[in-house]
Short mmCIF file of C-alpha atoms in Angstrom, two decimals:
data_model
loop_
_atom_site.label_atom_id
_atom_site.label_comp_id
_atom_site.label_asym_id
_atom_site.label_seq_id
_atom_site.Cartn_x
_atom_site.Cartn_y
_atom_site.Cartn_z
CA MET T 1128 7.69 -29.25 -12.76
CA LEU T 1129 10.72 -27.37 -11.65
CA LEU T 1130 11.72 -26.57 -14.94
CA SER T 1131 7.75 -25.39 -16.17
CA GLY T 1132 8.04 -22.43 -13.17
CA LEU T 1133 10.88 -21.23 -13.94
CA MET T 1134 9.59 -21.11 -17.17
CA LEU T 1135 6.06 -19.58 -16.19
CA MET T 1136 7.83 -16.97 -13.81
CA GLY T 1137 10.30 -16.15 -16.98
CA VAL T 1138 7.55 -15.25 -19.39
CA ILE T 1139 5.51 -13.24 -16.96
CA SER T 1140 9.10 -10.93 -15.38
CA LEU T 1141 9.99 -10.48 -19.58
CA THR T 1142 6.11 -9.14 -19.61
CA ARG T 1143 6.77 -6.56 -16.72
CA LEU T 1144 9.89 -5.73 -17.56
CA GLN T 1145 10.78 -1.77 -18.54
CA VAL T 1146 11.98 -0.91 -22.09
CA GLU T 1147 15.03 1.10 -22.00
CA LEU T 1148 18.16 2.19 -24.04
CA TYR T 1149 20.51 2.60 -21.22
CA GLN T 1150 19.72 1.17 -17.92
CA GLY T 1151 20.65 4.65 -15.73
CA SER T 1152 20.93 6.66 -17.94
CA ALA T 1153 19.23 9.70 -16.74
CA HIS T 1154 20.64 11.91 -14.71
CA GLY T 1155 19.57 12.67 -11.46
CA VAL T 1156 18.22 16.60 -12.04
CA ILE T 1157 15.38 18.76 -10.55
CA SER T 1158 14.96 22.13 -11.38
CA ILE T 1159 12.87 25.24 -9.90
CA LEU T 1160 11.30 26.98 -12.42
CA THR T 1161 9.77 31.12 -11.20
CA ARG T 1162 8.58 33.21 -13.56
CA VAL T 1163 7.52 37.40 -12.39
CA ARG T 1164 4.37 38.80 -13.74
CA GLY T 1165 4.96 42.47 -15.24
CA GLY T 1166 8.59 41.99 -16.05
CA LEU T 1167 11.88 42.94 -13.53
CA SER T 1168 15.48 43.04 -14.78
CA PRO T 1169 17.54 40.13 -14.55
CA GLU T 1170 19.97 41.65 -11.83
CA GLU T 1171 16.36 41.63 -9.79
CA VAL T 1172 15.77 38.67 -10.32
CA GLU T 1173 18.85 37.14 -9.01
CA LYS T 1174 18.73 39.17 -6.09
CA GLN T 1175 15.46 38.59 -5.18
CA ILE T 1176 14.74 35.04 -6.50
CA THR T 1177 17.49 33.57 -7.74
CA LYS T 1178 19.91 34.06 -4.76
CA PRO T 1179 17.26 32.85 -1.31
CA VAL T 1180 16.11 30.20 -2.94
CA GLU T 1181 20.08 29.16 -3.93
CA GLU T 1182 20.29 29.16 -0.08
CA ALA T 1183 17.55 27.41 0.69
CA VAL T 1184 18.08 24.60 -1.26
CA ALA T 1185 22.15 24.07 -0.99
CA THR T 1186 21.94 21.64 2.27
CA VAL T 1187 20.28 19.31 -0.16
CA SER T 1188 21.26 15.52 0.22
CA HIS T 1189 23.35 14.21 -1.97
CA LEU T 1190 23.36 16.80 -4.16
CA LYS T 1191 26.33 17.03 -6.42
CA THR T 1192 26.10 20.43 -8.24
CA MET T 1193 23.83 23.17 -8.18
CA TYR T 1194 23.78 26.10 -10.88
CA SER T 1195 21.18 28.68 -11.65
CA ASN T 1196 20.30 30.78 -14.65
CA SER T 1197 18.59 34.16 -14.30
CA ARG T 1198 16.52 36.11 -17.02
CA GLU T 1199 14.54 38.89 -17.18
CA ALA T 1200 11.17 38.07 -15.18
CA GLU T 1201 12.24 34.36 -15.38
CA SER T 1202 14.61 32.07 -12.05
CA ARG T 1203 15.78 28.47 -12.57
CA VAL T 1204 18.17 27.06 -10.34
CA THR T 1205 18.97 23.56 -11.21
CA MET T 1206 20.32 20.51 -9.24
CA GLU T 1207 22.53 17.94 -9.91
CA PHE T 1208 21.95 14.62 -7.78
CA GLU T 1209 24.75 12.07 -7.33
CA PRO T 1210 24.48 8.77 -9.19
CA GLY T 1211 22.20 6.55 -8.09
CA THR T 1212 19.98 9.22 -5.68
CA ASP T 1213 16.72 8.27 -5.29
CA MET T 1214 15.33 11.39 -7.54
CA ASN T 1215 11.09 10.53 -5.85
CA PHE T 1216 12.63 11.11 -1.98
CA ALA T 1217 15.07 14.57 -3.32
CA ALA T 1218 12.80 15.86 -4.85
CA LEU T 1219 10.85 15.42 -2.17
CA GLU T 1220 13.10 17.17 0.01
CA VAL T 1221 13.81 20.12 -2.42
CA ARG T 1222 9.86 20.52 -1.41
CA GLU T 1223 11.02 21.20 1.85
CA LYS T 1224 13.86 23.16 1.30
CA PHE T 1225 11.92 25.26 -0.87
CA SER T 1226 8.90 26.03 0.97
CA GLN T 1227 11.42 27.44 3.96
CA ALA T 1228 12.26 29.77 1.48
CA ARG T 1229 8.72 31.06 0.18
CA SER T 1230 7.92 33.76 2.01
CA LYS T 1231 10.96 35.50 1.25
CA LEU T 1232 10.10 35.59 -2.36
CA PRO T 1233 8.30 38.54 -4.17
CA THR T 1234 5.03 38.88 -3.97
CA GLU T 1235 4.60 39.21 -8.02
CA ILE T 1236 6.06 35.67 -8.66
CA GLU T 1237 3.90 33.08 -10.30
CA LYS T 1238 3.58 29.32 -9.29
CA PRO T 1239 6.72 28.22 -9.11
CA VAL T 1240 7.66 24.75 -11.33
CA ILE T 1241 9.44 21.63 -9.37
CA GLY T 1242 10.30 19.14 -11.98
CA ASN T 1243 12.81 16.65 -11.86
CA TYR T 1244 14.19 17.27 -15.18
CA SER T 1245 17.17 18.91 -16.94
CA GLU T 1246 16.16 21.99 -19.01
CA SER T 1247 19.50 20.70 -21.97
CA GLU T 1248 17.32 17.64 -22.45
CA SER T 1249 15.74 17.08 -25.73
CA ALA T 1250 11.58 16.24 -25.19
CA ILE T 1251 10.58 12.56 -26.06
CA VAL T 1252 7.61 13.62 -27.52
CA ILE T 1253 6.97 16.59 -30.09
CA LEU T 1254 3.23 17.14 -31.18
CA SER T 1255 2.36 19.29 -34.04
CA VAL T 1256 -1.62 21.04 -33.49
CA THR T 1257 -2.98 21.70 -36.39
CA SER T 1258 -6.71 23.01 -37.39
CA LYS T 1259 -8.84 23.87 -40.57
CA SER T 1260 -11.25 26.40 -39.13
CA LYS T 1261 -9.14 27.97 -36.35
CA THR T 1262 -6.22 31.08 -36.09
CA PRO T 1263 -2.92 29.55 -34.59
CA GLU T 1264 -4.00 32.13 -31.25
CA GLN T 1265 -7.34 30.52 -31.12
CA ILE T 1266 -4.97 26.73 -30.97
CA ARG T 1267 -2.82 27.90 -28.64
CA GLU T 1268 -5.60 28.78 -26.91
CA VAL T 1269 -7.44 25.84 -26.26
CA VAL T 1270 -4.17 23.93 -25.66
CA ASP T 1271 -3.13 25.72 -23.08
CA ASN T 1272 -6.79 25.30 -21.64
CA GLN T 1273 -7.72 21.76 -22.33
CA VAL T 1274 -4.43 20.07 -24.00
CA LYS T 1275 -1.34 20.84 -21.74
CA PRO T 1276 -3.36 19.90 -18.11
CA LEU T 1277 -4.49 16.76 -19.71
CA LEU T 1278 -0.68 15.90 -20.78
CA ALA T 1279 0.93 17.60 -17.73
CA ARG T 1280 -1.31 14.83 -15.63
CA VAL T 1281 0.84 11.58 -17.44
CA ASP T 1282 2.72 10.38 -15.36
CA GLY T 1283 6.48 10.28 -16.33
CA VAL T 1284 5.38 13.46 -17.11
CA ALA T 1285 8.20 17.01 -16.35
CA SER T 1286 6.50 19.32 -18.37
CA VAL T 1287 4.79 20.75 -21.03
CA GLU T 1288 6.03 23.45 -23.04
CA VAL T 1289 3.52 25.37 -25.99
CA TYR T 1290 5.68 27.57 -28.89
CA GLY T 1291 4.07 28.89 -31.66
CA GLY T 1292 0.89 31.32 -31.63
CA ARG T 1293 -0.07 34.33 -29.54
CA GLU T 1294 -0.84 33.84 -25.84
CA ARG T 1295 -4.19 36.04 -25.17
CA LYS T 1296 -3.68 38.77 -22.85
CA ILE T 1297 -5.78 41.64 -21.57
CA LEU T 1298 -3.62 44.88 -21.92
CA VAL T 1299 -4.34 47.70 -20.18
CA GLU T 1300 -2.30 50.50 -22.01
CA MET T 1301 -2.71 54.40 -19.81
CA ASP T 1302 -2.77 57.63 -21.02
CA ARG T 1303 0.22 59.07 -18.91
CA ASP T 1304 -1.26 62.87 -19.10
CA LYS T 1305 -4.54 62.08 -18.25
CA MET T 1306 -2.50 59.46 -14.52
CA TYR T 1307 -0.40 63.00 -14.36
CA ALA T 1308 -3.67 64.68 -14.05
CA HIS T 1309 -5.34 63.06 -11.64
CA ASN T 1310 -1.99 62.59 -9.98
CA ILE T 1311 -2.16 58.37 -10.18
CA SER T 1312 0.99 56.28 -10.91
CA ILE T 1313 1.28 53.47 -12.30
CA GLU T 1314 2.29 51.68 -8.82
CA ARG T 1315 -1.30 52.21 -8.06
CA VAL T 1316 -3.03 51.54 -10.94
CA MET T 1317 -1.14 47.58 -10.71
CA ASP T 1318 -1.56 47.42 -7.07
CA ILE T 1319 -5.49 48.11 -7.21
CA ILE T 1320 -5.70 45.85 -10.12
CA GLY T 1321 -3.59 43.04 -8.27
CA SER T 1322 -6.29 43.62 -5.06
CA ALA T 1323 -9.07 43.78 -7.14
CA ASN T 1324 -8.25 40.45 -9.04
CA LEU T 1325 -9.00 38.28 -6.19
CA ASP T 1326 -11.51 35.40 -4.33
CA LEU T 1327 -11.23 35.79 -0.95
CA LEU T 1328 -12.24 33.65 2.05
CA ALA T 1329 -14.56 35.82 4.79
CA GLY T 1330 -14.91 33.46 7.09
CA SER T 1331 -17.89 30.79 8.44
CA PHE T 1332 -21.38 30.61 9.49
CA GLU T 1333 -22.93 27.50 11.58
CA ALA T 1334 -26.25 27.19 11.32
CA GLY T 1335 -27.67 23.26 13.83
CA SER T 1336 -24.92 21.16 11.91
CA THR T 1337 -24.96 23.02 9.19
CA ARG T 1338 -21.37 24.79 8.15
CA LEU T 1339 -21.09 27.28 5.64
CA SER T 1340 -18.24 29.31 4.10
CA ILE T 1341 -18.45 33.26 3.20
CA ARG T 1342 -16.28 33.93 0.23
CA THR T 1343 -15.92 37.30 -1.19
CA ILE T 1344 -16.30 36.76 -5.02
CA GLY T 1345 -13.71 39.81 -6.38
CA GLY T 1346 -12.55 38.34 -9.46
CA PHE T 1347 -12.88 39.62 -13.28
CA LYS T 1348 -15.13 37.76 -15.21
CA THR T 1349 -15.44 40.24 -18.29
CA VAL T 1350 -13.47 43.26 -20.12
CA GLU T 1351 -15.92 45.03 -18.83
CA GLU T 1352 -15.35 44.83 -15.43
CA ILE T 1353 -11.80 45.79 -15.41
CA GLY T 1354 -12.60 49.29 -16.88
CA ASP T 1355 -15.34 49.53 -14.12
CA ILE T 1356 -13.16 49.56 -10.23
CA GLY T 1357 -12.22 52.59 -9.26
CA ILE T 1358 -8.73 53.53 -9.54
CA GLY T 1359 -9.17 57.02 -7.62
CA THR T 1360 -11.30 60.99 -6.58
CA THR T 1361 -11.35 63.18 -8.00
CA PRO T 1362 -11.36 66.75 -5.68
CA GLU T 1363 -14.59 67.19 -6.02
CA GLY T 1364 -15.10 62.91 -4.46
CA SER T 1365 -16.24 61.16 -7.44
CA ILE T 1366 -14.60 57.87 -7.79
CA ILE T 1367 -12.65 57.75 -11.11
CA PRO T 1368 -12.62 54.77 -13.30
CA LEU T 1369 -10.22 53.09 -14.56
CA LYS T 1370 -11.36 52.87 -18.50
CA GLU T 1371 -11.10 56.62 -17.73
CA ILE T 1372 -7.64 56.93 -17.40
CA GLY T 1373 -6.36 54.48 -19.70
CA THR T 1374 -7.96 51.43 -21.85
CA ILE T 1375 -8.17 48.24 -21.53
CA LYS T 1376 -7.81 45.89 -24.59
CA ASP T 1377 -9.33 41.96 -25.00
CA ALA T 1378 -5.36 40.92 -27.14
CA TYR T 1379 -2.94 38.91 -27.76
CA THR T 1380 0.69 39.60 -26.36
CA GLU T 1381 3.56 39.92 -29.39
CA PRO T 1382 5.11 36.95 -30.62
CA GLN T 1383 8.24 35.24 -29.00
CA ASP T 1384 8.82 31.98 -30.95
CA TYR T 1385 6.86 30.74 -34.05
CA ALA T 1386 5.38 27.56 -35.13
CA ARG T 1387 5.20 26.22 -38.88
CA LEU T 1388 5.01 22.87 -39.69
CA ASN T 1389 5.66 22.24 -43.82
CA LEU T 1390 5.41 26.01 -44.23
CA THR T 1391 1.97 26.72 -42.58
CA GLN T 1392 1.74 28.64 -39.11
CA ASN T 1393 0.74 25.70 -36.07
CA VAL T 1394 1.29 25.82 -32.11
CA SER T 1395 4.19 23.00 -30.91
CA VAL T 1396 3.87 20.55 -27.99
CA GLN T 1397 6.67 19.60 -26.37
CA VAL T 1398 6.41 16.86 -23.76
CA LYS T 1399 9.47 15.91 -20.95
CA LYS T 1400 9.94 13.75 -19.02
CA ALA T 1401 10.85 13.14 -15.98
CA GLY T 1402 14.45 12.46 -15.19
CA SER T 1403 14.07 8.43 -14.09
CA ALA T 1404 10.52 7.82 -15.94
CA ASN T 1405 10.96 5.25 -18.72
CA THR T 1406 10.87 7.30 -22.28
CA ILE T 1407 8.77 4.49 -23.90
CA LYS T 1408 5.95 4.31 -21.35
CA VAL T 1409 5.78 8.08 -21.41
CA ALA T 1410 4.95 8.25 -25.64
CA LYS T 1411 2.75 5.27 -25.06
CA ASN T 1412 0.92 7.25 -22.26
CA VAL T 1413 1.66 10.57 -23.84
CA LYS T 1414 -0.25 9.17 -27.29
CA GLY T 1415 -2.53 7.65 -25.53
CA ALA T 1416 -3.49 10.76 -24.12
CA VAL T 1417 -3.70 12.70 -27.22
CA ASN T 1418 -6.26 9.73 -29.09
CA TYR T 1419 -8.71 10.25 -25.98
CA TYR T 1420 -8.49 13.58 -26.08
CA ARG T 1421 -8.94 13.79 -30.49
CA ASP T 1422 -12.31 11.00 -29.59
CA THR T 1423 -13.99 12.73 -26.79
CA SER T 1424 -12.83 16.64 -27.82
CA ASN T 1425 -15.42 19.04 -30.21
CA GLU T 1426 -13.01 21.13 -30.87
CA ASP T 1427 -11.61 20.48 -34.58
CA LEU T 1428 -7.40 19.74 -33.64
CA GLN T 1429 -5.72 17.33 -35.61
CA PHE T 1430 -2.92 15.79 -34.16
CA THR T 1431 0.26 15.33 -35.42
CA VAL T 1432 3.88 13.01 -34.03
CA ILE T 1433 6.52 15.12 -35.23
CA THR T 1434 9.36 13.50 -32.84
CA ASP T 1435 8.86 10.50 -30.63
CA HIS T 1436 11.97 9.38 -29.41
CA ALA T 1437 10.66 5.92 -28.30
CA LYS T 1438 11.10 4.86 -31.80
CA SER T 1439 14.47 5.07 -31.81
CA ILE T 1440 14.88 3.36 -28.85
CA ARG T 1441 13.10 0.65 -30.10
CA ARG T 1442 14.97 0.13 -33.12
CA ALA T 1443 18.03 -0.15 -31.38
CA ILE T 1444 16.78 -2.62 -29.23
CA ASP T 1445 15.29 -4.41 -32.17
CA ASP T 1446 18.82 -4.32 -33.50
CA VAL T 1447 20.47 -5.30 -31.16
CA LEU T 1448 17.75 -8.39 -30.49
CA GLU T 1449 17.96 -9.21 -34.13
CA SER T 1450 21.82 -10.15 -33.32
CA MET T 1451 21.11 -12.30 -30.40
CA TYR T 1452 18.21 -14.21 -32.66
CA LEU T 1453 21.17 -14.93 -35.50
CA GLY T 1454 23.67 -15.73 -32.35
CA VAL T 1455 21.23 -18.65 -31.80
CA VAL T 1456 21.06 -19.83 -35.46
CA LEU T 1457 24.16 -19.90 -35.70
CA THR T 1458 24.64 -22.00 -32.70
CA ALA T 1459 22.32 -24.25 -33.57
CA ILE T 1460 23.78 -24.51 -36.95
CA VAL T 1461 27.07 -25.65 -35.22
CA ILE T 1462 26.09 -28.00 -33.27
CA PHE T 1463 24.73 -29.77 -35.48
CA LEU T 1464 27.55 -29.76 -37.62
CA PHE T 1465 28.93 -31.67 -34.89
CA LEU T 1466 26.71 -33.73 -33.17
CA ARG T 1467 25.07 -34.31 -36.80
CA ARG T 1468 22.11 -35.32 -34.42
CA ILE T 1469 19.00 -33.62 -34.29
CA LYS T 1470 18.52 -34.68 -30.89
CA LEU T 1471 21.37 -34.47 -29.29
CA ALA T 1472 21.26 -30.87 -31.07
CA LEU T 1473 17.99 -29.42 -29.48
CA LEU T 1474 19.19 -31.41 -26.44
CA ILE T 1475 22.03 -29.06 -25.69
CA LEU T 1476 20.02 -25.89 -27.12
CA PHE T 1477 17.28 -26.22 -24.90
CA ALA T 1478 20.03 -24.91 -21.92
CA ILE T 1479 20.48 -21.29 -24.91
CA PRO T 1480 15.87 -20.23 -23.96
CA THR T 1481 15.57 -21.52 -19.86
CA SER T 1482 19.14 -19.69 -18.77
CA VAL T 1483 17.67 -16.38 -21.30
CA ILE T 1484 14.05 -16.68 -19.29
CA THR T 1485 15.62 -17.66 -15.95
CA THR T 1486 17.57 -14.48 -15.90
CA PHE T 1487 14.45 -12.08 -16.96
CA ILE T 1488 13.21 -13.31 -13.09
CA PHE T 1489 16.13 -12.25 -11.45
CA MET T 1490 16.28 -8.59 -13.93
CA ASP T 1491 12.21 -8.22 -12.93
CA LEU T 1492 13.74 -8.78 -8.86
CA PHE T 1493 16.25 -6.20 -8.83
CA GLY T 1494 14.47 -3.92 -11.23
CA ILE T 1495 16.86 -4.15 -14.12
CA SER T 1496 15.39 -3.23 -17.15
CA LEU T 1497 15.97 -4.25 -20.66
CA ASN T 1498 18.24 -2.35 -22.90
CA ILE T 1499 20.89 -2.25 -25.06
CA MET T 1500 24.09 -3.37 -22.50
CA THR T 1501 21.22 -6.74 -20.76
CA LEU T 1502 20.68 -7.76 -23.95
CA THR T 1503 24.28 -7.32 -25.73
CA GLY T 1504 25.14 -8.90 -21.98
CA ILE T 1505 22.64 -12.34 -23.29
CA ALA T 1506 23.48 -11.87 -26.97
CA THR T 1507 27.09 -12.11 -26.56
CA HIS T 1508 27.13 -15.45 -24.24
CA ILE T 1509 24.48 -17.17 -26.42
CA GLY T 1510 27.40 -19.64 -27.60
CA MET T 1511 28.72 -19.44 -24.15
CA LEU T 1512 25.37 -21.00 -23.10
CA VAL T 1513 25.53 -24.91 -24.43
CA ASP T 1514 29.67 -25.54 -23.20
CA SER T 1515 28.82 -26.74 -19.76
CA SER T 1516 25.70 -28.98 -21.46
CA ILE T 1517 28.35 -29.85 -24.37
CA VAL T 1518 31.31 -30.90 -21.32
CA VAL T 1519 28.48 -32.22 -19.51
CA LEU T 1520 26.80 -34.64 -22.46
CA GLU T 1521 30.35 -35.13 -24.25
CA ASN T 1522 31.51 -36.52 -20.72
CA ILE T 1523 28.37 -39.03 -20.57
CA PHE T 1524 29.06 -40.06 -24.27
CA LYS T 1525 32.79 -41.65 -22.80
CA ARG T 1526 31.54 -42.97 -19.31
CA HIS T 1527 29.40 -45.46 -22.02
CA GLU T 1528 31.81 -45.77 -23.98
CA GLU T 1529 33.83 -47.40 -21.08
CA GLY T 1530 31.54 -49.91 -20.41
CA LEU T 1531 29.12 -48.35 -18.03
CA ALA T 1532 25.05 -48.82 -18.74
CA PRO T 1533 23.28 -46.13 -20.15
CA ARG T 1534 22.20 -44.62 -16.60
CA GLU T 1535 25.30 -45.40 -14.88
CA ALA T 1536 26.77 -43.34 -17.63
CA ILE T 1537 25.03 -40.60 -16.77
CA VAL T 1538 24.81 -40.50 -13.17
CA ALA T 1539 28.06 -40.79 -13.53
CA GLY T 1540 29.44 -38.38 -16.63
CA GLY T 1541 27.70 -35.68 -14.46
CA GLU T 1542 28.84 -36.01 -11.00
CA GLU T 1543 33.00 -36.11 -12.64
CA VAL T 1544 32.21 -32.46 -14.49
CA TRP T 1545 30.73 -30.36 -11.82
CA LEU T 1546 33.52 -28.70 -10.48
CA VAL T 1547 35.48 -28.58 -13.26
CA LEU T 1548 32.66 -26.12 -14.89
CA VAL T 1549 32.28 -24.84 -11.75
CA ALA T 1550 35.31 -23.32 -11.75
CA SER T 1551 35.52 -22.39 -15.35
CA THR T 1552 31.67 -20.53 -15.18
CA ALA T 1553 33.29 -18.70 -12.09
CA THR T 1554 37.01 -17.68 -13.98
CA THR T 1555 34.03 -16.03 -16.64
CA ILE T 1556 32.46 -14.40 -14.04
CA VAL T 1557 35.09 -12.48 -11.82
CA VAL T 1558 36.09 -10.87 -14.56
CA PHE T 1559 32.62 -8.51 -14.39
CA LEU T 1560 34.47 -8.07 -10.44
CA PRO T 1561 36.09 -4.65 -11.32
CA ILE T 1562 32.70 -3.04 -11.79
CA ILE T 1563 31.73 -2.30 -8.11
CA PHE T 1564 35.13 -0.20 -7.92
CA ILE T 1565 34.55 2.34 -11.11
CA ASP T 1566 32.57 5.59 -10.98
CA LYS T 1567 28.83 5.45 -10.61
CA GLU T 1568 27.41 6.44 -12.75
CA ILE T 1569 29.59 3.93 -15.16
CA GLN T 1570 28.82 1.95 -13.25
CA LEU T 1571 25.25 2.18 -13.44
CA ILE T 1572 25.20 1.67 -17.39
CA TYR T 1573 27.16 -1.13 -17.09
CA GLN T 1574 25.85 -3.58 -14.70
CA GLY T 1575 23.41 -4.31 -16.67
CA LEU T 1576 26.50 -6.49 -18.66
CA ALA T 1577 27.47 -7.80 -15.93
CA PHE T 1578 24.20 -8.90 -14.26
CA THR T 1579 22.76 -10.11 -17.10
CA THR T 1580 25.85 -12.42 -17.78
CA THR T 1581 26.06 -13.68 -14.83
CA ILE T 1582 22.62 -15.03 -14.11
CA SER T 1583 22.38 -16.01 -17.63
CA LEU T 1584 25.85 -18.36 -17.52
CA LEU T 1585 24.52 -19.33 -13.79
CA SER T 1586 21.43 -21.17 -15.64
CA ALA T 1587 23.48 -22.90 -17.99
CA LEU T 1588 25.48 -24.18 -15.31
CA LEU T 1589 22.36 -24.99 -12.89
CA ILE T 1590 20.95 -26.72 -16.63
CA SER T 1591 23.48 -28.59 -17.73
CA LEU T 1592 24.37 -29.71 -14.52
CA GLY T 1593 20.51 -30.51 -13.12
CA PHE T 1594 18.02 -30.42 -16.75
CA VAL T 1595 20.53 -31.79 -19.59
CA PRO T 1596 21.21 -35.86 -17.61
CA MET T 1597 17.84 -35.70 -16.81
CA ILE T 1598 16.37 -35.02 -20.10
CA ALA T 1599 19.66 -37.54 -21.26
CA SER T 1600 17.81 -40.02 -18.82
CA LYS T 1601 14.30 -39.88 -20.75
CA ILE T 1602 15.13 -39.92 -23.95
CA ASN T 1603 17.22 -42.65 -26.17
CA ILE T 1604 20.20 -40.93 -26.80
CA PHE T 1605 23.11 -43.84 -27.16
CA LYS T 1606 21.74 -45.41 -30.84
CA SER T 1607 23.81 -47.96 -32.58
CA SER T 1608 24.29 -46.95 -35.37
CA GLY T 1609 25.30 -43.12 -36.23
CA ASN T 1610 26.28 -41.53 -33.50
CA LEU T 1611 29.39 -40.75 -30.86
CA THR T 1612 29.40 -43.96 -28.80
CA GLU T 1613 31.41 -44.72 -32.68
CA SER T 1614 35.00 -45.27 -31.84
CA SER T 1615 36.43 -46.93 -34.60
CA ALA T 1616 39.52 -45.43 -35.83
CA GLU T 1617 38.16 -45.10 -39.29
CA LYS T 1618 34.90 -43.13 -38.10
CA ARG T 1619 37.67 -40.62 -36.34
CA LYS T 1620 40.03 -39.59 -38.95
CA SER T 1621 36.41 -39.94 -41.43
CA GLY T 1622 34.61 -35.87 -41.16
CA MET T 1623 35.00 -32.74 -39.29
CA TYR T 1624 36.72 -35.73 -37.15
CA GLY T 1625 39.18 -35.56 -39.81
CA ILE T 1626 40.11 -32.41 -40.71
CA TYR T 1627 41.03 -31.39 -37.19
CA ARG T 1628 42.97 -34.06 -37.29
CA LYS T 1629 45.10 -32.40 -39.71
CA ILE T 1630 45.07 -29.41 -38.65
CA VAL T 1631 46.83 -29.98 -35.21
CA THR T 1632 49.29 -32.61 -36.71
CA GLU T 1633 50.07 -29.56 -39.84
CA ALA T 1634 50.22 -27.13 -36.66
CA PHE T 1635 52.68 -28.80 -34.45
CA LYS T 1636 54.58 -28.82 -37.61
CA MET T 1637 55.14 -25.46 -37.86
CA LYS T 1638 54.50 -24.12 -34.39
CA TYR T 1639 57.30 -21.54 -34.15
CA PRO T 1640 56.61 -19.64 -37.17
CA LEU T 1641 52.99 -19.60 -35.28
CA LEU T 1642 54.10 -18.58 -31.91
CA LEU T 1643 56.20 -16.18 -34.16
CA ILE T 1644 52.80 -15.15 -35.42
CA VAL T 1645 50.74 -14.98 -32.21
CA PHE T 1646 53.25 -13.05 -30.60
CA MET T 1647 53.36 -10.25 -33.35
CA LEU T 1648 49.67 -9.92 -33.60
#
């Protein structure tokens, strides 16, 4: 019952484990991106935005490195945290510190974007969006308004960037001569347009138990409304509308980038994940969101996955799994060649799946994922998982040859070797002890290897001392013919025993040349 319970819990834990390339390979990075409407020189961005933000977030806990980049109309402050930092709490602290400097920043800035990702990280999913009936500009508008918000809501997505097509912009082109004639500056035009395009809460009105909010609706609905706002007055007192001194156009900005698929212009969508998010899970959810939009939307859009990093991770994991399966098969073949009995070979091989499945339970408890390092730890020690069981089984047969009854031989054979097996397992596990003293970042990567190796070997030890004797007592392992109990000299000198005896004999005859070869190696 205990064994069945462990197997069941192990299978359930396996379904809960995350799959990624490396444990702890993602750097703890948080970026603060601030853009400015209307443009601002890099020097002014550095002075008015970047430095105040740096001063505000410089005292965040566990901050390792902070660097910034000030461009025209854009400020980016990137913070790298110490390995092992809880990035969820770090992001909350960064937002709290940033809110203190928010009032010191210019009013022209757009809503700052605080994301748990690095600008240098590549996108995990790149989508190409095409259409048979829409222009790249029309595709870009649909993607910006519908697709991008949908993907940004996916759990684990840090940012969604759109390239290709031109963004829609309302352009106000001013006539310099008319502005000079009416004595109107460009700053005045910008202030009036900004203050006119607002929806503000004006107050509230209570009528009995009902409370109504009063809002002033001032946002522009059409391009014509922009041209009708008053910019100034003439000496006679008449209002000068904006359309009298400028031209308002519903147009597109100049292209800043291009995206092509098979030499055809398209719109490219690049999705970056948060540093602590699981690549495979995020990529799966992103493609699921795209499929949902494709099924529910009436827009004529075709989506093509150009890049999917989850595929390369799965391929690497599958390669390690194939190596592990091959190791199990080779181990089974070697054991069968020496024991020459399927029943005994299966009894010893029983330690491999039970040890591996038990390891999955502890991986789930401690939040360790399935990755190259953890699977490598299991795969490289497949052969060692059966060592303890072989020693126990061999000692059982030895005690039976000495004349003990089958049940007494099983009990005595297991009890005599437990201390030796514990010492042998401890000497293998102790080599991973120095990992706790190395750099934290390297420790996060290699702790999975040490953890899976330790747990699997301890599980194999438990199985060899507990379950192997128990199962051996339930099946007839002491056959009278063709088994390990035949101890005649002729049997020992034949087959594998004879070959081994000859090799050892010749080795002792040439001990000095062999020692010389060993020292040279």
